[in-house]
PDB file of C-alpha atoms in Angstrom:
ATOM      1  CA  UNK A   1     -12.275  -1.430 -27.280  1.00 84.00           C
ATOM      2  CA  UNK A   2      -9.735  -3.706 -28.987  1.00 91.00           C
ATOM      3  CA  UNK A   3      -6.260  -2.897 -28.779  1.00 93.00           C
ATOM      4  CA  UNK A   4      -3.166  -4.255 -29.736  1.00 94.00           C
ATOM      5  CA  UNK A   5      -1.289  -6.451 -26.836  1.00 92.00           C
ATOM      6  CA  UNK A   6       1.919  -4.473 -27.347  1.00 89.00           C
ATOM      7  CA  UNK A   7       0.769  -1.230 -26.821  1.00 92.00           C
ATOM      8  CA  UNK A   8      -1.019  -1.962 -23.564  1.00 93.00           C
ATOM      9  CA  UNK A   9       1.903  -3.196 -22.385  1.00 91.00           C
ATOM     10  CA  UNK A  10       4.152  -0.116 -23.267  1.00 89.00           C
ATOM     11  CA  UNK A  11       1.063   2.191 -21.992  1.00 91.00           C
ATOM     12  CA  UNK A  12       0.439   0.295 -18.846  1.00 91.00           C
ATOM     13  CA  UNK A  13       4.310   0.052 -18.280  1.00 90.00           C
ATOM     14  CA  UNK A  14       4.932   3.734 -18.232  1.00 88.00           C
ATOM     15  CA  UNK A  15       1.749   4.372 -16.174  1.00 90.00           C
ATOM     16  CA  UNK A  16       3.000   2.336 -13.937  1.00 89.00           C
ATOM     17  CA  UNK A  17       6.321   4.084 -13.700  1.00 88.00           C
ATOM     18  CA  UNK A  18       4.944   7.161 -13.305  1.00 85.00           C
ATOM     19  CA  UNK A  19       2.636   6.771 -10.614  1.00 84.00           C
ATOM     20  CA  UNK A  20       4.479   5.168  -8.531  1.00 83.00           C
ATOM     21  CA  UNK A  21       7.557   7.435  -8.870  1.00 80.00           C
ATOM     22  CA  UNK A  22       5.459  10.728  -9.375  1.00 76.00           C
ATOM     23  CA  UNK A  23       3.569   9.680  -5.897  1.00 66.00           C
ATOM     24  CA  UNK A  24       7.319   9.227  -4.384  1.00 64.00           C
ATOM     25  CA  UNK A  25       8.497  12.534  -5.078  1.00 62.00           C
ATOM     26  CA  UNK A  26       6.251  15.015  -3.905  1.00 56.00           C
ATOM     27  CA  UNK A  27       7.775  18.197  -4.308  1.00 55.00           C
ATOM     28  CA  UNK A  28      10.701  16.647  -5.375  1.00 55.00           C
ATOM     29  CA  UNK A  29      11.186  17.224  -8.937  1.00 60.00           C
ATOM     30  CA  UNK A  30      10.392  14.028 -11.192  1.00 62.00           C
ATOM     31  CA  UNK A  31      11.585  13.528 -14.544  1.00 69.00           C
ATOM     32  CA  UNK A  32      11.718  10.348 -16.952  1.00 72.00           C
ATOM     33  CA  UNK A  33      11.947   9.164 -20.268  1.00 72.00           C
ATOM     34  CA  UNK A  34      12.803   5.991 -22.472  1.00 74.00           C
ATOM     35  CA  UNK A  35      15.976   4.521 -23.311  1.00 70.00           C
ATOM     36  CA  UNK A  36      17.386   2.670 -26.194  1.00 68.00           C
ATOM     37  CA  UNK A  37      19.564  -0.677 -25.663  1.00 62.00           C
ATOM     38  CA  UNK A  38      22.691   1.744 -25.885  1.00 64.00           C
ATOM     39  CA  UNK A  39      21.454   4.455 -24.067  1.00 66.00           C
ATOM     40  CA  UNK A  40      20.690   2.433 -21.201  1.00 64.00           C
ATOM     41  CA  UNK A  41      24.645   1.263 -21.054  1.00 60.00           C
ATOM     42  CA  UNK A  42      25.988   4.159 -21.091  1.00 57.00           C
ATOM     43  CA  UNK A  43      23.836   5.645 -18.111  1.00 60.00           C
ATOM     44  CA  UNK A  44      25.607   6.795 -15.212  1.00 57.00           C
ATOM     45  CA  UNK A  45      23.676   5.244 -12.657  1.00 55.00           C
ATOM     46  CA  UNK A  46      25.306   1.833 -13.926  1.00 58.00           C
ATOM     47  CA  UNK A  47      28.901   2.716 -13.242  1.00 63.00           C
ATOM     48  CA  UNK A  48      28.493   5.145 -10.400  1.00 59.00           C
ATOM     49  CA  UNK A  49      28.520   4.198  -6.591  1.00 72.00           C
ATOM     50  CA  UNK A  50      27.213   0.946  -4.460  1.00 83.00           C
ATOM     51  CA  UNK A  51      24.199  -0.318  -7.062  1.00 84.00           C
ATOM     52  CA  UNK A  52      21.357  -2.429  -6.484  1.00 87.00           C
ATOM     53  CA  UNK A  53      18.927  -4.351  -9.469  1.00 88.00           C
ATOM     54  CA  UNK A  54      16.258  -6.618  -8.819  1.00 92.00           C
ATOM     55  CA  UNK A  55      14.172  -8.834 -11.317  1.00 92.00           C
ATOM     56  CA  UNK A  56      10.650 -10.029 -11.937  1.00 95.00           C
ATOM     57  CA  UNK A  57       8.839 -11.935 -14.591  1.00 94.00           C
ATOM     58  CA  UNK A  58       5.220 -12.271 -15.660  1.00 95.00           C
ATOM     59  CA  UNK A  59       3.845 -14.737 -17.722  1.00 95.00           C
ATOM     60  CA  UNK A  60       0.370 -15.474 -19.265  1.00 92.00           C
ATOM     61  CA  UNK A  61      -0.890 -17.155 -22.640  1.00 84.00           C
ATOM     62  CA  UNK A  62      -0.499 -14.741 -24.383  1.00 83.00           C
ATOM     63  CA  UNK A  63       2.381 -12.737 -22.813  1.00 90.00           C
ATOM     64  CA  UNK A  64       6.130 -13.756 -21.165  1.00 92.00           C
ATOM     65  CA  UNK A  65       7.631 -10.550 -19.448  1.00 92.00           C
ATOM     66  CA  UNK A  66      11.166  -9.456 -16.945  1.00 91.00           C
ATOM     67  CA  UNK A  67      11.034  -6.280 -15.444  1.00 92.00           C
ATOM     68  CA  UNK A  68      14.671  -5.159 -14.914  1.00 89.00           C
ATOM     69  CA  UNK A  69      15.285  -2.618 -12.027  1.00 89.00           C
ATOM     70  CA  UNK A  70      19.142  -0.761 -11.116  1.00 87.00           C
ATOM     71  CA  UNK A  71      19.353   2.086  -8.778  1.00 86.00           C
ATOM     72  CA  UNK A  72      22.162   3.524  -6.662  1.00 84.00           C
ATOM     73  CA  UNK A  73      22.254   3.102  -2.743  1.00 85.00           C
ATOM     74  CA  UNK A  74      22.039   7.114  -2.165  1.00 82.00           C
ATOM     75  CA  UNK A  75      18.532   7.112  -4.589  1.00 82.00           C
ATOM     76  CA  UNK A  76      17.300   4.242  -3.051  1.00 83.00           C
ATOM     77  CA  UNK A  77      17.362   5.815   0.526  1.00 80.00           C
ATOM     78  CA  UNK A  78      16.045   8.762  -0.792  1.00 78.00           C
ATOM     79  CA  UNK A  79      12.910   7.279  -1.701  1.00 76.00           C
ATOM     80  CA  UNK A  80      12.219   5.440   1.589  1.00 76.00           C
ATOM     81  CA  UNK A  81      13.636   7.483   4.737  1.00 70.00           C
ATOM     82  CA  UNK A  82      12.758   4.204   6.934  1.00 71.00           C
ATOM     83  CA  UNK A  83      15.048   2.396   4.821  1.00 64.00           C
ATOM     84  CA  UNK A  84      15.365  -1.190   5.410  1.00 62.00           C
ATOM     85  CA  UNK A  85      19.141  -2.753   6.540  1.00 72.00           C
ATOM     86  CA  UNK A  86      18.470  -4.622   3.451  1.00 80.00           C
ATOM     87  CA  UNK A  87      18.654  -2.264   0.204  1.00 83.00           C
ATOM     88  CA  UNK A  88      18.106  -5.224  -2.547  1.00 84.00           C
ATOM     89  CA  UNK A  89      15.524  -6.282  -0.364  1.00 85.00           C
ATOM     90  CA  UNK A  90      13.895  -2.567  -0.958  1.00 84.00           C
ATOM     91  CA  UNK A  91      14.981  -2.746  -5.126  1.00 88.00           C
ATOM     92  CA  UNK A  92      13.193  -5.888  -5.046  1.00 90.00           C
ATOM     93  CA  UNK A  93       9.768  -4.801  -3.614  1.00 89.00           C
ATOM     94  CA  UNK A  94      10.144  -1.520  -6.333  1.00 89.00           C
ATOM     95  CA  UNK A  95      10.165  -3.863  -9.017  1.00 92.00           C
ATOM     96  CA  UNK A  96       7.294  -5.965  -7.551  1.00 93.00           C
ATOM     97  CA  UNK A  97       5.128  -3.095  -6.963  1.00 91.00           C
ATOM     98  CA  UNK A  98       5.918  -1.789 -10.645  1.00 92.00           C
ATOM     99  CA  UNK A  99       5.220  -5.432 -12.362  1.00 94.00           C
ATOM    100  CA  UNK A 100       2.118  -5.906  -9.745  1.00 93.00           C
ATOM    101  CA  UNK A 101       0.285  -2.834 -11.088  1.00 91.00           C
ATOM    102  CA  UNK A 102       1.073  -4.208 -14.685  1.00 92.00           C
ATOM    103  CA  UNK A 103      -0.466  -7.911 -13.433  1.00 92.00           C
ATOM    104  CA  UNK A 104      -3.659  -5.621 -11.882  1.00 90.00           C
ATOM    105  CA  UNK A 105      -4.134  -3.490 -15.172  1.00 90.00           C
ATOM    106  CA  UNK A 106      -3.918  -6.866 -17.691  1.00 91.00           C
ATOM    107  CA  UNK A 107      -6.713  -8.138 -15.794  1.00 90.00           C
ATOM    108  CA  UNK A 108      -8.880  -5.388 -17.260  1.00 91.00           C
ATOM    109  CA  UNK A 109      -8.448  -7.121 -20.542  1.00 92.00           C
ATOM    110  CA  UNK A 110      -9.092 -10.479 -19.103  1.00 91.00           C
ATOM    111  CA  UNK A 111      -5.512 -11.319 -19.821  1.00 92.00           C
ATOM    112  CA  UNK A 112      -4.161 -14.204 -16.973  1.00 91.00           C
ATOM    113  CA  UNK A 113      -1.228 -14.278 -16.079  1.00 93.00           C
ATOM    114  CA  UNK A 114       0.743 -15.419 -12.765  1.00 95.00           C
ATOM    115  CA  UNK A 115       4.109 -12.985 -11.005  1.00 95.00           C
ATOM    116  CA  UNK A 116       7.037 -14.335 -10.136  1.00 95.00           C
ATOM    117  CA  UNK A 117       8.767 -13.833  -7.114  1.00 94.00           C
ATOM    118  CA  UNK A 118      11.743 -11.170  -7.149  1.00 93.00           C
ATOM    119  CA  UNK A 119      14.878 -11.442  -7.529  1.00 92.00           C
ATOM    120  CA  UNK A 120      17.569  -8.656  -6.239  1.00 90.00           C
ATOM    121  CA  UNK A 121      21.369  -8.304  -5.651  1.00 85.00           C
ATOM    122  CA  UNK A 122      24.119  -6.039  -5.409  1.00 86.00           C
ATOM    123  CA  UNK A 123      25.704  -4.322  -8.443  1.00 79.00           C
ATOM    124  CA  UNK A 124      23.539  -4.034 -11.708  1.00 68.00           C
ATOM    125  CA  UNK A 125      23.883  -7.474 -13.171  1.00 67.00           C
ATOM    126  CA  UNK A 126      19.821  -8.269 -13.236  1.00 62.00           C
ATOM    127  CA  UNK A 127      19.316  -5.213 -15.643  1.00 63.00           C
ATOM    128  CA  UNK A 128      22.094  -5.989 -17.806  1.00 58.00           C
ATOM    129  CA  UNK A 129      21.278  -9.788 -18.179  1.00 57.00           C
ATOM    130  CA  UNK A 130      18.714  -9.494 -21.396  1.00 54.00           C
ATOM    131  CA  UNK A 131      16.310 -12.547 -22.060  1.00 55.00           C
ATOM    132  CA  UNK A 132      16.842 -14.025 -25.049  1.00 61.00           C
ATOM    133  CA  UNK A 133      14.167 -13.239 -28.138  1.00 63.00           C
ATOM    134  CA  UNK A 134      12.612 -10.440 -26.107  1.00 74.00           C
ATOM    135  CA  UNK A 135      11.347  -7.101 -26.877  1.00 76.00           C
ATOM    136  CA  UNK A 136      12.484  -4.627 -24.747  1.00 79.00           C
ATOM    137  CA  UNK A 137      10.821  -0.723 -23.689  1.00 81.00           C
ATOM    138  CA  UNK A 138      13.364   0.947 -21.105  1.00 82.00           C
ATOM    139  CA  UNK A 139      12.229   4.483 -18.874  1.00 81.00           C
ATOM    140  CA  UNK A 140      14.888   6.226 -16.995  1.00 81.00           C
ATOM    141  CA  UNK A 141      13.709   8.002 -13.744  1.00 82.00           C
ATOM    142  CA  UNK A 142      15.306  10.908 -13.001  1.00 79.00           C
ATOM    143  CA  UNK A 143      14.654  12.682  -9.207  1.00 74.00           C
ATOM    144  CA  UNK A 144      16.192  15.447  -7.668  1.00 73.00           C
ATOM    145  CA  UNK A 145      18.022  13.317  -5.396  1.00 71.00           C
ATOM    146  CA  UNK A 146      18.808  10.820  -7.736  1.00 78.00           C
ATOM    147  CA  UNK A 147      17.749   8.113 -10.758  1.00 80.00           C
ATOM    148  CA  UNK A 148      17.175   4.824 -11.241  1.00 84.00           C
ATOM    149  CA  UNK A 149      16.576   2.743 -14.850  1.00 85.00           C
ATOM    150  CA  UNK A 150      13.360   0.285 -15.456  1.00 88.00           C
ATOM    151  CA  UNK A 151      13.647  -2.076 -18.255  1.00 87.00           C
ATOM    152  CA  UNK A 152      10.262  -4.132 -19.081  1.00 88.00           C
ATOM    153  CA  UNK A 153      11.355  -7.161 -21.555  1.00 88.00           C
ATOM    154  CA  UNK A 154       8.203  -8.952 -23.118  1.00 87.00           C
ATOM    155  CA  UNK A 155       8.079 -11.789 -25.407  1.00 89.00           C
ATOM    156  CA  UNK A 156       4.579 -12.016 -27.602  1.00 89.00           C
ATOM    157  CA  UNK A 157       3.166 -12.473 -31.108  1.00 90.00           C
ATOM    158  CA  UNK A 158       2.707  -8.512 -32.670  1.00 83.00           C
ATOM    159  CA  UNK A 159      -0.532  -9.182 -33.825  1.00 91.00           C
ATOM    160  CA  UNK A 160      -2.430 -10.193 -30.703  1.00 92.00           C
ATOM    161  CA  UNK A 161      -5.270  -7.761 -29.761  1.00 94.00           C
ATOM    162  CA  UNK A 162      -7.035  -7.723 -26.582  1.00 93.00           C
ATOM    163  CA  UNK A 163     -10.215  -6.491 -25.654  1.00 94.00           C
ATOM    164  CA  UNK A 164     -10.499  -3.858 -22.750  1.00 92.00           C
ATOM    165  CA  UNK A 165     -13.806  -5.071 -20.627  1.00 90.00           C
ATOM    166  CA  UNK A 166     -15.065  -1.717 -18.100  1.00 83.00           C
ATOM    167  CA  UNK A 167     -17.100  -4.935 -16.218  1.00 85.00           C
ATOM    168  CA  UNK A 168     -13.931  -6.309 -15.213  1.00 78.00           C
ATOM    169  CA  UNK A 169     -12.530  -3.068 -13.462  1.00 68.00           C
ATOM    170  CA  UNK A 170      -9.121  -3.711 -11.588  1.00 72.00           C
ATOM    171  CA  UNK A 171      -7.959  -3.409  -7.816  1.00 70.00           C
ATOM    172  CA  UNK A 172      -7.216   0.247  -6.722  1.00 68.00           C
ATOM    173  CA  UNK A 173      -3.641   0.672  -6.388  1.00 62.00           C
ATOM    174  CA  UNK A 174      -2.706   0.062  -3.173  1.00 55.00           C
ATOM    175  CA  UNK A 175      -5.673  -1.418  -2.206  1.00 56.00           C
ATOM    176  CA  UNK A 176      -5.563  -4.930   0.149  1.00 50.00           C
ATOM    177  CA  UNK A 177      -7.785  -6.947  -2.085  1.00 50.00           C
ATOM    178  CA  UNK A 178      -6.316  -7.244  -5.562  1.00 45.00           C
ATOM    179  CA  UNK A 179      -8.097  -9.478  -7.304  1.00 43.00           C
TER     180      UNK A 179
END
């Protein structure tokens, strides 16, 4: 089935989100939805207590992509009781295992394409900091105990289609051997 390289990414993306946050909370209540440029400025997790962002890219031939991460302390807790000492340590693995299962799911289209290594820090400079010439598709997670913001940038020409191959079947997520 040939699809258009844009749309996997936006429907990977959110799958993504939503399994790995859905998974988190359980019982918890789980909410999210996406965000415009100016909608993602104005949220309150930006300007509220101690925050946290964390970057990643991925990049292919046909394909250059950031995924932009901000959460507050409290949330990030939340979603791991054994909390690290180091919280943009934890922000940084989020937005590694978020842009991961994006890497694992491209592969099912025989799409290359190589992670970069995270990047995280204190306040929520990483998610504000927008690459130049890229499209952007923003979800805001919102849990009872909290929310955080995901912002996938992605550079690529509109018209490339990709072909999904069921012989090439990705890694289970969370299983050892990815690829």
């Amino acid at each position: 089935m040939e699809m258009y390289a844009r749309e996997v990414i936006v429907d990977e993306f959110r799958r993504a989100v939503d399994n790995l946050f859905q998974s988190q909370c359980r019982d918890d209540g789980y909410d999210s939805s996406s965000l415009s440029p100016d909608q993602i400025r104005g949220q309150e997790v930006l300007s509220a207590e101690k925050t946290f962002s964390a970057a990643v890219t991925l990049e292919g031939d046909d394909i250059k992509s950031r995924l932009s991460l901000v959460s507050r302390l409290s949330t990030l807790r939340k979603l791991n009781p054994g909390f690290v000492a180091d919280p943009s340590d934890w922000v940084g693995e989020i937005s590694n295992l978020l842009m991961g299962s994006l890497k694992n799911k491209l592969s099912e289209y025989e799409v290359e394409t190589q992670l970069g290594i995270p990047e995280s820090q204190d306040g929520p400079d990483l998610l504000l900091t927008r690459a130049g010439g890229m499209a952007q598709f923003a979800h805001w997670v919102n849990f009872t105990h909290g929310d955080l913001i995901v912002v996938l940038y992605f550079k690529m020409d509109w018209n490339t289609k990709w072909i999904f191959n069921p012989n090439k079947p990705a890694a289970m997520e969370g299983d050892v051997v990815l690829f």
